[in-house]
PDB file of C-alpha atoms in Angstrom:
ATOM      1  CA  CYS Q   1     162.927 137.505 138.649  1.00  0.00           C
ATOM      2  CA  GLY Q   2     164.265 137.767 142.653  1.00  0.00           C
ATOM      3  CA  PRO Q   3     167.311 136.669 143.573  1.00  0.00           C
ATOM      4  CA  THR Q   4     167.555 132.835 144.273  1.00  0.00           C
ATOM      5  CA  MET Q   5     168.420 132.318 148.314  1.00  0.00           C
ATOM      6  CA  ALA Q   6     169.549 129.204 149.863  1.00  0.00           C
ATOM      7  CA  PRO Q   7     167.633 127.588 152.160  1.00  0.00           C
ATOM      8  CA  SER Q   8     168.588 128.408 156.099  1.00  0.00           C
ATOM      9  CA  ASP Q   9     170.060 125.738 156.974  1.00  0.00           C
ATOM     10  CA  ALA Q  10     172.465 125.868 154.596  1.00  0.00           C
ATOM     11  CA  VAL Q  11     174.973 128.393 155.784  1.00  0.00           C
ATOM     12  CA  GLY Q  12     175.751 127.444 159.633  1.00  0.00           C
ATOM     13  CA  ARG Q  13     176.122 129.788 162.134  1.00  0.00           C
ATOM     14  CA  ASN Q  14     180.136 130.809 161.608  1.00  0.00           C
ATOM     15  CA  GLU Q  15     179.733 130.657 157.741  1.00  0.00           C
ATOM     16  CA  ALA Q  16     177.069 133.671 158.174  1.00  0.00           C
ATOM     17  CA  ALA Q  17     179.162 136.386 160.489  1.00  0.00           C
ATOM     18  CA  THR Q  18     182.488 135.046 157.228  1.00  0.00           C
ATOM     19  CA  LEU Q  19     179.736 135.978 154.710  1.00  0.00           C
ATOM     20  CA  GLY Q  20     179.132 139.337 156.559  1.00  0.00           C
ATOM     21  CA  VAL Q  21     182.058 140.482 156.675  1.00  0.00           C
ATOM     22  CA  SER Q  22     182.934 139.356 152.957  1.00  0.00           C
ATOM     23  CA  VAL Q  23     180.074 141.107 151.532  1.00  0.00           C
ATOM     24  CA  ASN Q  24     180.733 144.390 153.483  1.00  0.00           C
ATOM     25  CA  THR Q  25     184.798 144.342 152.798  1.00  0.00           C
ATOM     26  CA  ASP Q  26     185.699 142.381 150.335  1.00  0.00           C
ATOM     27  CA  THR Q  27     185.700 144.878 147.147  1.00  0.00           C
ATOM     28  CA  SER Q  28     187.631 141.983 144.786  1.00  0.00           C
ATOM     29  CA  LYS Q  29     184.747 140.058 145.172  1.00  0.00           C
ATOM     30  CA  ASP Q  30     181.246 140.353 143.442  1.00  0.00           C
ATOM     31  CA  PRO Q  31     178.740 140.019 147.610  1.00  0.00           C
ATOM     32  CA  ALA Q  32     175.680 139.658 145.457  1.00  0.00           C
ATOM     33  CA  ASP Q  33     176.029 135.805 145.841  1.00  0.00           C
ATOM     34  CA  GLY Q  34     176.435 136.384 149.100  1.00  0.00           C
ATOM     35  CA  VAL Q  35     173.964 138.597 149.757  1.00  0.00           C
ATOM     36  CA  ASP Q  36     171.303 135.852 148.490  1.00  0.00           C
ATOM     37  CA  ARG Q  37     173.214 133.117 150.368  1.00  0.00           C
ATOM     38  CA  LEU Q  38     172.194 135.074 154.197  1.00  0.00           C
ATOM     39  CA  LEU Q  39     168.626 136.712 152.209  1.00  0.00           C
ATOM     40  CA  GLY Q  40     168.052 132.995 152.904  1.00  0.00           C
ATOM     41  CA  CYS Q  41     168.133 132.515 156.393  1.00  0.00           C
ATOM     42  CA  VAL Q  42     166.006 135.752 157.498  1.00  0.00           C
ATOM     43  CA  ARG Q  43     163.230 133.577 158.154  1.00  0.00           C
ATOM     44  CA  ALA Q  44     160.979 133.757 160.934  1.00  0.00           C
ATOM     45  CA  ASP Q  45     161.421 129.225 160.742  1.00  0.00           C
ATOM     46  CA  ALA Q  46     165.359 129.468 161.020  1.00  0.00           C
ATOM     47  CA  LYS Q  47     166.234 126.663 163.322  1.00  0.00           C
ATOM     48  CA  ASP Q  48     169.401 129.240 164.464  1.00  0.00           C
ATOM     49  CA  GLN Q  49     168.432 132.381 165.411  1.00  0.00           C
ATOM     50  CA  THR Q  50     172.136 133.512 166.090  1.00  0.00           C
ATOM     51  CA  THR Q  51     172.834 132.947 162.407  1.00  0.00           C
ATOM     52  CA  CYS Q  52     169.340 134.641 161.350  1.00  0.00           C
ATOM     53  CA  ARG Q  53     170.815 137.773 163.503  1.00  0.00           C
ATOM     54  CA  THR Q  54     173.917 137.948 162.440  1.00  0.00           C
ATOM     55  CA  ALA Q  55     172.358 137.847 158.823  1.00  0.00           C
ATOM     56  CA  VAL Q  56     170.222 140.412 159.668  1.00  0.00           C
ATOM     57  CA  VAL Q  57     173.294 142.744 160.807  1.00  0.00           C
ATOM     58  CA  ALA Q  58     175.202 141.974 157.890  1.00  0.00           C
ATOM     59  CA  LEU Q  59     172.748 143.030 155.069  1.00  0.00           C
ATOM     60  CA  GLU Q  60     171.518 145.500 157.626  1.00  0.00           C
ATOM     61  CA  ARG Q  61     174.817 147.086 157.510  1.00  0.00           C
ATOM     62  CA  PHE Q  62     174.895 146.305 152.846  1.00  0.00           C
ATOM     63  CA  PHE Q  63     172.397 148.299 152.051  1.00  0.00           C
ATOM     64  CA  SER Q  64     172.098 151.020 154.783  1.00  0.00           C
ATOM     65  CA  GLU Q  65     175.522 151.832 153.037  1.00  0.00           C
ATOM     66  CA  ARG Q  66     174.490 151.638 149.644  1.00  0.00           C
ATOM     67  CA  LEU Q  67     171.088 153.478 150.269  1.00  0.00           C
ATOM     68  CA  CYS Q  68     173.810 156.673 151.718  1.00  0.00           C
ATOM     69  CA  ARG Q  69     175.848 156.312 148.824  1.00  0.00           C
ATOM     70  CA  GLY Q  70     173.150 156.768 146.896  1.00  0.00           C
ATOM     71  CA  ASP Q  71     173.200 153.914 144.512  1.00  0.00           C
ATOM     72  CA  LEU Q  72     169.472 152.109 145.251  1.00  0.00           C
ATOM     73  CA  ARG Q  73     167.992 155.894 145.162  1.00  0.00           C
ATOM     74  CA  VAL Q  74     168.172 156.150 141.126  1.00  0.00           C
ATOM     75  CA  ALA Q  75     166.826 153.711 138.453  1.00  0.00           C
ATOM     76  CA  PRO Q  76     169.028 150.351 138.187  1.00  0.00           C
ATOM     77  CA  THR Q  77     171.750 150.875 134.420  1.00  0.00           C
ATOM     78  CA  THR Q  78     173.251 147.816 135.061  1.00  0.00           C
ATOM     79  CA  PRO Q  79     172.929 144.264 136.110  1.00  0.00           C
ATOM     80  CA  ALA Q  80     174.585 144.304 138.923  1.00  0.00           C
ATOM     81  CA  THR Q  81     172.615 147.094 140.320  1.00  0.00           C
ATOM     82  CA  THR Q  82     168.828 145.914 139.482  1.00  0.00           C
ATOM     83  CA  ARG Q  83     170.307 142.778 141.449  1.00  0.00           C
ATOM     84  CA  PHE Q  84     171.334 144.052 144.192  1.00  0.00           C
ATOM     85  CA  GLY Q  85     167.168 146.473 143.717  1.00  0.00           C
ATOM     86  CA  GLU Q  86     166.134 143.151 144.083  1.00  0.00           C
ATOM     87  CA  GLN Q  87     167.957 141.733 146.416  1.00  0.00           C
ATOM     88  CA  TYR Q  88     166.853 144.456 148.629  1.00  0.00           C
ATOM     89  CA  LYS Q  89     163.547 144.723 148.580  1.00  0.00           C
ATOM     90  CA  ALA Q  90     163.834 140.954 148.953  1.00  0.00           C
ATOM     91  CA  PHE Q  91     165.383 141.803 152.246  1.00  0.00           C
ATOM     92  CA  ILE Q  92     162.803 144.042 153.455  1.00  0.00           C
ATOM     93  CA  ARG Q  93     159.717 142.017 152.519  1.00  0.00           C
ATOM     94  CA  ARG Q  94     161.353 139.344 154.363  1.00  0.00           C
ATOM     95  CA  LEU Q  95     162.004 141.551 157.346  1.00  0.00           C
ATOM     96  CA  CYS Q  96     158.595 142.191 157.697  1.00  0.00           C
ATOM     97  CA  ALA Q  97     157.697 138.354 157.420  1.00  0.00           C
ATOM     98  CA  ILE Q  98     159.707 138.924 160.955  1.00  0.00           C
ATOM     99  CA  LEU Q  99     157.757 141.004 162.416  1.00  0.00           C
ATOM    100  CA  ALA Q 100     154.376 138.862 161.778  1.00  0.00           C
ATOM    101  CA  ASP Q 101     156.261 136.119 162.748  1.00  0.00           C
ATOM    102  CA  GLU Q 102     155.163 134.383 159.318  1.00  0.00           C
ATOM    103  CA  ILE Q 103     157.275 131.574 157.744  1.00  0.00           C
ATOM    104  CA  VAL Q 104     157.397 133.070 153.802  1.00  0.00           C
ATOM    105  CA  ALA Q 105     159.696 132.632 150.624  1.00  0.00           C
ATOM    106  CA  ASP Q 106     159.489 135.996 148.900  1.00  0.00           C
ATOM    107  CA  GLU Q 107     156.574 137.759 149.421  1.00  0.00           C
ATOM    108  CA  ASP Q 108     154.430 139.878 151.797  1.00  0.00           C
ATOM    109  CA  ALA Q 109     153.399 139.176 155.524  1.00  0.00           C
ATOM    110  CA  GLY Q 110     150.068 139.565 153.856  1.00  0.00           C
ATOM    111  CA  ASP Q 111     147.136 140.931 156.789  1.00  0.00           C
ATOM    112  CA  ALA Q 112     145.482 139.309 159.719  1.00  0.00           C
ATOM    113  CA  ARG Q 113     142.717 137.133 157.984  1.00  0.00           C
ATOM    114  CA  ALA Q 114     145.297 135.696 155.161  1.00  0.00           C
ATOM    115  CA  ARG Q 115     147.261 134.346 157.887  1.00  0.00           C
ATOM    116  CA  ARG Q 116     144.884 132.917 159.980  1.00  0.00           C
ATOM    117  CA  SER Q 117     143.252 131.448 156.824  1.00  0.00           C
ATOM    118  CA  ARG Q 118     146.050 129.603 155.591  1.00  0.00           C
ATOM    119  CA  ALA Q 119     146.304 128.440 158.892  1.00  0.00           C
ATOM    120  CA  SER Q 120     143.099 127.199 159.673  1.00  0.00           C
ATOM    121  CA  ASP Q 121     142.898 125.543 155.738  1.00  0.00           C
ATOM    122  CA  GLY Q 122     145.672 123.318 157.128  1.00  0.00           C
ATOM    123  CA  ALA Q 123     148.614 125.065 155.754  1.00  0.00           C
ATOM    124  CA  SER Q 124     151.088 124.035 158.884  1.00  0.00           C
ATOM    125  CA  ASP Q 125     154.204 126.667 157.465  1.00  0.00           C
ATOM    126  CA  ALA Q 126     152.153 129.486 158.506  1.00  0.00           C
ATOM    127  CA  ALA Q 127     151.772 127.858 162.277  1.00  0.00           C
ATOM    128  CA  ALA Q 128     154.937 126.493 163.134  1.00  0.00           C
ATOM    129  CA  ALA Q 129     156.351 130.140 162.616  1.00  0.00           C
ATOM    130  CA  ALA Q 130     158.196 130.486 166.063  1.00  0.00           C
ATOM    131  CA  VAL Q 131     160.421 133.564 165.871  1.00  0.00           C
ATOM    132  CA  SER Q 132     162.429 135.274 168.648  1.00  0.00           C
ATOM    133  CA  PRO Q 133     161.763 138.283 170.188  1.00  0.00           C
ATOM    134  CA  ARG Q 134     165.038 139.142 170.136  1.00  0.00           C
ATOM    135  CA  THR Q 135     165.528 138.942 166.530  1.00  0.00           C
ATOM    136  CA  GLN Q 136     162.007 140.747 166.117  1.00  0.00           C
ATOM    137  CA  VAL Q 137     163.418 143.558 167.846  1.00  0.00           C
ATOM    138  CA  LEU Q 138     166.424 143.419 165.503  1.00  0.00           C
ATOM    139  CA  ALA Q 139     164.755 143.512 162.432  1.00  0.00           C
ATOM    140  CA  LEU Q 140     162.726 146.266 163.896  1.00  0.00           C
ATOM    141  CA  ARG Q 141     165.677 148.172 164.317  1.00  0.00           C
ATOM    142  CA  ALA Q 142     166.949 147.276 160.713  1.00  0.00           C
ATOM    143  CA  VAL Q 143     164.005 148.579 159.145  1.00  0.00           C
ATOM    144  CA  MET Q 144     164.107 152.467 161.101  1.00  0.00           C
ATOM    145  CA  GLU Q 145     167.729 152.503 160.042  1.00  0.00           C
ATOM    146  CA  LEU Q 146     166.689 151.205 156.712  1.00  0.00           C
ATOM    147  CA  ALA Q 147     163.457 153.947 156.571  1.00  0.00           C
ATOM    148  CA  ARG Q 148     166.322 157.070 157.620  1.00  0.00           C
ATOM    149  CA  SER Q 149     169.096 156.137 155.358  1.00  0.00           C
ATOM    150  CA  GLU Q 150     166.698 156.048 151.616  1.00  0.00           C
ATOM    151  CA  GLN Q 151     166.359 159.583 151.557  1.00  0.00           C
ATOM    152  CA  PRO Q 152     169.079 162.138 153.262  1.00  0.00           C
ATOM    153  CA  GLY Q 153     166.759 164.004 155.163  1.00  0.00           C
ATOM    154  CA  LYS Q 154     163.107 162.326 155.241  1.00  0.00           C
ATOM    155  CA  PHE Q 155     162.385 159.017 156.818  1.00  0.00           C
ATOM    156  CA  ASN Q 156     160.496 156.361 154.924  1.00  0.00           C
ATOM    157  CA  ASN Q 157     157.079 156.754 156.426  1.00  0.00           C
ATOM    158  CA  GLU Q 158     156.024 154.573 153.691  1.00  0.00           C
ATOM    159  CA  MET Q 159     157.746 151.210 154.716  1.00  0.00           C
ATOM    160  CA  TYR Q 160     157.757 152.893 158.731  1.00  0.00           C
ATOM    161  CA  GLU Q 161     153.586 151.660 158.261  1.00  0.00           C
ATOM    162  CA  ARG Q 162     154.399 148.513 156.260  1.00  0.00           C
ATOM    163  CA  ALA Q 163     156.695 147.160 159.365  1.00  0.00           C
ATOM    164  CA  LEU Q 164     153.984 148.384 161.525  1.00  0.00           C
ATOM    165  CA  ARG Q 165     151.380 147.218 160.161  1.00  0.00           C
ATOM    166  CA  ALA Q 166     152.983 143.505 160.294  1.00  0.00           C
ATOM    167  CA  MET Q 167     153.850 144.339 164.439  1.00  0.00           C
ATOM    168  CA  VAL Q 168     150.271 144.247 164.907  1.00  0.00           C
ATOM    169  CA  THR Q 169     148.998 141.688 162.701  1.00  0.00           C
ATOM    170  CA  GLY Q 170     151.058 139.327 164.025  1.00  0.00           C
ATOM    171  CA  GLY Q 171     151.027 136.712 165.487  1.00  0.00           C
ATOM    172  CA  ALA Q 172     153.870 137.731 167.952  1.00  0.00           C
ATOM    173  CA  PHE Q 173     153.131 141.050 168.851  1.00  0.00           C
ATOM    174  CA  SER Q 174     156.045 140.520 171.694  1.00  0.00           C
ATOM    175  CA  PRO Q 175     155.848 142.995 174.965  1.00  0.00           C
ATOM    176  CA  GLU Q 176     160.389 142.796 174.013  1.00  0.00           C
ATOM    177  CA  MET Q 177     159.463 144.389 170.369  1.00  0.00           C
ATOM    178  CA  LEU Q 178     156.869 146.892 171.682  1.00  0.00           C
ATOM    179  CA  GLY Q 179     159.429 148.212 174.321  1.00  0.00           C
ATOM    180  CA  ALA Q 180     161.521 148.430 171.490  1.00  0.00           C
ATOM    181  CA  LEU Q 181     159.276 150.600 170.057  1.00  0.00           C
ATOM    182  CA  THR Q 182     158.087 152.725 171.984  1.00  0.00           C
ATOM    183  CA  GLY Q 183     161.151 153.718 174.027  1.00  0.00           C
ATOM    184  CA  ARG Q 184     163.476 154.197 171.108  1.00  0.00           C
ATOM    185  CA  TYR Q 185     161.746 155.127 168.400  1.00  0.00           C
ATOM    186  CA  LEU Q 186     158.004 156.521 169.396  1.00  0.00           C
ATOM    187  CA  ARG Q 187     160.094 159.209 171.305  1.00  0.00           C
ATOM    188  CA  CYS Q 188     161.127 161.001 168.215  1.00  0.00           C
ATOM    189  CA  HIS Q 189     158.097 163.236 166.859  1.00  0.00           C
ATOM    190  CA  ASP Q 190     158.225 162.107 162.777  1.00  0.00           C
ATOM    191  CA  VAL Q 191     157.849 158.343 163.910  1.00  0.00           C
ATOM    192  CA  ARG Q 192     155.250 159.699 165.842  1.00  0.00           C
ATOM    193  CA  HIS Q 193     153.161 161.699 163.582  1.00  0.00           C
ATOM    194  CA  TYR Q 194     152.966 158.305 161.552  1.00  0.00           C
ATOM    195  CA  THR Q 195     152.592 156.543 163.761  1.00  0.00           C
ATOM    196  CA  TYR Q 196     149.372 158.033 164.281  1.00  0.00           C
ATOM    197  CA  ALA Q 197     148.601 158.442 161.031  1.00  0.00           C
ATOM    198  CA  ALA Q 198     148.656 154.632 160.459  1.00  0.00           C
ATOM    199  CA  VAL Q 199     147.352 153.058 163.214  1.00  0.00           C
ATOM    200  CA  GLY Q 200     143.722 155.670 162.365  1.00  0.00           C
ATOM    201  CA  ARG Q 201     144.190 154.291 159.147  1.00  0.00           C
ATOM    202  CA  MET Q 202     144.245 150.202 159.790  1.00  0.00           C
ATOM    203  CA  ALA Q 203     141.151 150.849 162.360  1.00  0.00           C
ATOM    204  CA  ASP Q 204     139.269 152.327 159.561  1.00  0.00           C
ATOM    205  CA  GLU Q 205     140.190 149.639 157.529  1.00  0.00           C
ATOM    206  CA  PHE Q 206     139.172 146.712 160.186  1.00  0.00           C
ATOM    207  CA  ARG Q 207     135.964 149.104 160.723  1.00  0.00           C
ATOM    208  CA  ARG Q 208     135.109 148.460 157.600  1.00  0.00           C
ATOM    209  CA  ASP Q 209     136.235 144.774 156.702  1.00  0.00           C
ATOM    210  CA  SER Q 210     134.421 143.902 159.493  1.00  0.00           C
ATOM    211  CA  GLY Q 211     131.125 146.020 158.684  1.00  0.00           C
ATOM    212  CA  ALA Q 212     131.142 144.880 155.100  1.00  0.00           C
ATOM    213  CA  ALA Q 213     131.642 140.875 156.229  1.00  0.00           C
ATOM    214  CA  ALA Q 214     128.510 141.041 159.036  1.00  0.00           C
ATOM    215  CA  ALA Q 215     126.483 142.322 156.324  1.00  0.00           C
ATOM    216  CA  ALA Q 216     127.355 140.309 153.966  1.00  0.00           C
ATOM    217  CA  GLY Q 217     126.140 137.296 156.134  1.00  0.00           C
ATOM    218  CA  ASP Q 218     127.700 134.914 154.155  1.00  0.00           C
ATOM    219  CA  LYS Q 219     127.456 130.668 156.006  1.00  0.00           C
ATOM    220  CA  ARG Q 220     131.082 130.993 155.609  1.00  0.00           C
ATOM    221  CA  ARG Q 221     131.798 134.019 157.275  1.00  0.00           C
ATOM    222  CA  ARG Q 222     129.156 133.083 160.194  1.00  0.00           C
ATOM    223  CA  ASP Q 223     131.549 129.774 160.329  1.00  0.00           C
ATOM    224  CA  ASP Q 224     134.018 131.334 161.081  1.00  0.00           C
ATOM    225  CA  SER Q 225     133.033 134.512 162.797  1.00  0.00           C
ATOM    226  CA  ARG Q 226     134.564 133.645 166.221  1.00  0.00           C
ATOM    227  CA  ASP Q 227     138.126 133.079 165.242  1.00  0.00           C
ATOM    228  CA  ASP Q 228     137.368 136.541 162.863  1.00  0.00           C
ATOM    229  CA  ALA Q 229     136.076 138.136 166.095  1.00  0.00           C
ATOM    230  CA  GLU Q 230     138.676 137.512 168.470  1.00  0.00           C
ATOM    231  CA  GLY Q 231     142.080 137.927 165.997  1.00  0.00           C
ATOM    232  CA  ASP Q 232     139.888 141.840 165.563  1.00  0.00           C
ATOM    233  CA  GLN Q 233     140.266 141.566 169.376  1.00  0.00           C
ATOM    234  CA  ASP Q 234     143.871 141.146 169.182  1.00  0.00           C
ATOM    235  CA  ILE Q 235     144.529 143.804 166.866  1.00  0.00           C
ATOM    236  CA  ALA Q 236     143.092 146.318 168.507  1.00  0.00           C
ATOM    237  CA  ARG Q 237     144.445 145.585 171.606  1.00  0.00           C
ATOM    238  CA  ASN Q 238     148.270 145.707 169.233  1.00  0.00           C
ATOM    239  CA  LEU Q 239     147.052 149.273 168.031  1.00  0.00           C
ATOM    240  CA  TYR Q 240     145.890 150.602 172.152  1.00  0.00           C
ATOM    241  CA  ASP Q 241     148.976 149.068 173.144  1.00  0.00           C
ATOM    242  CA  VAL Q 242     151.025 151.388 170.638  1.00  0.00           C
ATOM    243  CA  LEU Q 243     149.288 154.461 170.804  1.00  0.00           C
ATOM    244  CA  VAL Q 244     149.707 153.601 174.918  1.00  0.00           C
ATOM    245  CA  GLY Q 245     153.268 153.975 174.095  1.00  0.00           C
ATOM    246  CA  CYS Q 246     153.297 156.903 172.029  1.00  0.00           C
ATOM    247  CA  PRO Q 247     155.417 159.282 175.646  1.00  0.00           C
ATOM    248  CA  PRO Q 248     153.467 162.685 176.387  1.00  0.00           C
ATOM    249  CA  ASP Q 249     156.127 164.623 175.524  1.00  0.00           C
ATOM    250  CA  PHE Q 250     158.654 164.446 172.729  1.00  0.00           C
ATOM    251  CA  THR Q 251     161.862 164.677 173.541  1.00  0.00           C
ATOM    252  CA  ASP Q 252     162.837 165.931 170.522  1.00  0.00           C
ATOM    253  CA  TYR Q 253     161.418 168.945 170.586  1.00  0.00           C
ATOM    254  CA  ALA Q 254     162.978 172.221 172.454  1.00  0.00           C
ATOM    255  CA  GLY Q 255     160.281 174.511 171.130  1.00  0.00           C
ATOM    256  CA  SER Q 256     157.279 176.532 172.998  1.00  0.00           C
ATOM    257  CA  GLY Q 257     154.638 174.858 173.105  1.00  0.00           C
ATOM    258  CA  ALA Q 258     153.325 172.134 175.490  1.00  0.00           C
ATOM    259  CA  CYS Q 259     156.274 170.244 175.231  1.00  0.00           C
ATOM    260  CA  ALA Q 260     158.630 172.341 176.469  1.00  0.00           C
ATOM    261  CA  SER Q 261     156.655 174.017 179.147  1.00  0.00           C
ATOM    262  CA  SER Q 262     155.550 170.656 180.776  1.00  0.00           C
ATOM    263  CA  ALA Q 263     159.455 169.568 180.836  1.00  0.00           C
ATOM    264  CA  PRO Q 264     163.127 171.502 180.462  1.00  0.00           C
ATOM    265  CA  ALA Q 265     164.470 171.168 176.533  1.00  0.00           C
ATOM    266  CA  THR Q 266     168.149 170.689 178.061  1.00  0.00           C
ATOM    267  CA  GLN Q 267     167.369 167.546 180.193  1.00  0.00           C
ATOM    268  CA  SER Q 268     169.869 167.148 183.418  1.00  0.00           C
ATOM    269  CA  ALA Q 269     173.260 165.260 183.681  1.00  0.00           C
ATOM    270  CA  THR Q 270     171.307 162.450 185.532  1.00  0.00           C
ATOM    271  CA  LYS Q 271     168.672 162.377 182.917  1.00  0.00           C
ATOM    272  CA  MET Q 272     170.886 161.704 179.859  1.00  0.00           C
ATOM    273  CA  LYS Q 273     173.783 159.779 181.567  1.00  0.00           C
ATOM    274  CA  LYS Q 274     170.655 157.662 182.503  1.00  0.00           C
ATOM    275  CA  SER Q 275     169.485 157.679 179.322  1.00  0.00           C
ATOM    276  CA  ALA Q 276     173.227 156.847 177.860  1.00  0.00           C
ATOM    277  CA  ASP Q 277     173.340 154.572 180.130  1.00  0.00           C
ATOM    278  CA  ALA Q 278     170.161 152.625 178.614  1.00  0.00           C
ATOM    279  CA  ASP Q 279     170.828 152.757 175.042  1.00  0.00           C
ATOM    280  CA  ALA Q 280     174.903 151.139 175.723  1.00  0.00           C
ATOM    281  CA  ASP Q 281     173.127 148.510 177.058  1.00  0.00           C
ATOM    282  CA  ASP Q 282     170.411 148.351 174.561  1.00  0.00           C
ATOM    283  CA  ASP Q 283     173.457 148.482 171.738  1.00  0.00           C
ATOM    284  CA  ALA Q 284     175.582 145.585 174.245  1.00  0.00           C
ATOM    285  CA  GLY Q 285     172.412 143.393 173.799  1.00  0.00           C
ATOM    286  CA  GLU Q 286     171.908 143.652 170.624  1.00  0.00           C
ATOM    287  CA  ASP Q 287     175.735 142.791 169.430  1.00  0.00           C
ATOM    288  CA  PHE Q 288     174.684 139.345 167.350  1.00  0.00           C
ATOM    289  CA  GLU Q 289     178.352 139.007 165.841  1.00  0.00           C
TER     290      GLU Q 289
END
């Protein structure tokens, strides 16, 4: 069975900060219970978004350290390592739910039509989520760091696509989240490559789903066609925004192709300073402890 997590409102801001320090530094205690309590704070509908962000920072550090050590890359051999593996999976699910702005207990964010169906059927919880864009940006940062840490020298493109799918099909594809994606991550050629592939797959899936639903022509589809069409248009716009946000040149590549000929391989001192200043501003804005 999965981890048992405390309700988000059961842990206050100060307690979350204390738990974050404890699970990452106190080697005299088993951190599993503290991790469970922090997981309960990672929710799109958290009453205190600062508590949620504090928990995300603490858990990202906790799991990144164990990924880098290889603790989560091998088959679990003890109850403790099995529990950490389940907690890690729950953390990824909850991060994706924040990106999709959906309230889930411990499940995947689902797709756009499933969310709209739950909302139209009176699932008030599905319509009540209102996550802060600042929290979404931090959740994206945590996903990207974990995707980088899972295997040395290898980026987990499946985890990234899962997060990207939650973003574009969710109900809160904010300018802040798009700006973080395009300004920080799409500059890297591997992330951009996986982005093109993921957007292509999602576009094909939505095209097939829409065609199949139109061909079926059942009464429920006709009744819901307007809502579904509007939702599909939102997803199409989001996918388009991601593609438009891809910079024209790879800033981390200094080869001999078009990228290299259109821009110097080495950035000027002024350009590097501006980039460093921007990164410093971002880092300062994401310190939630």
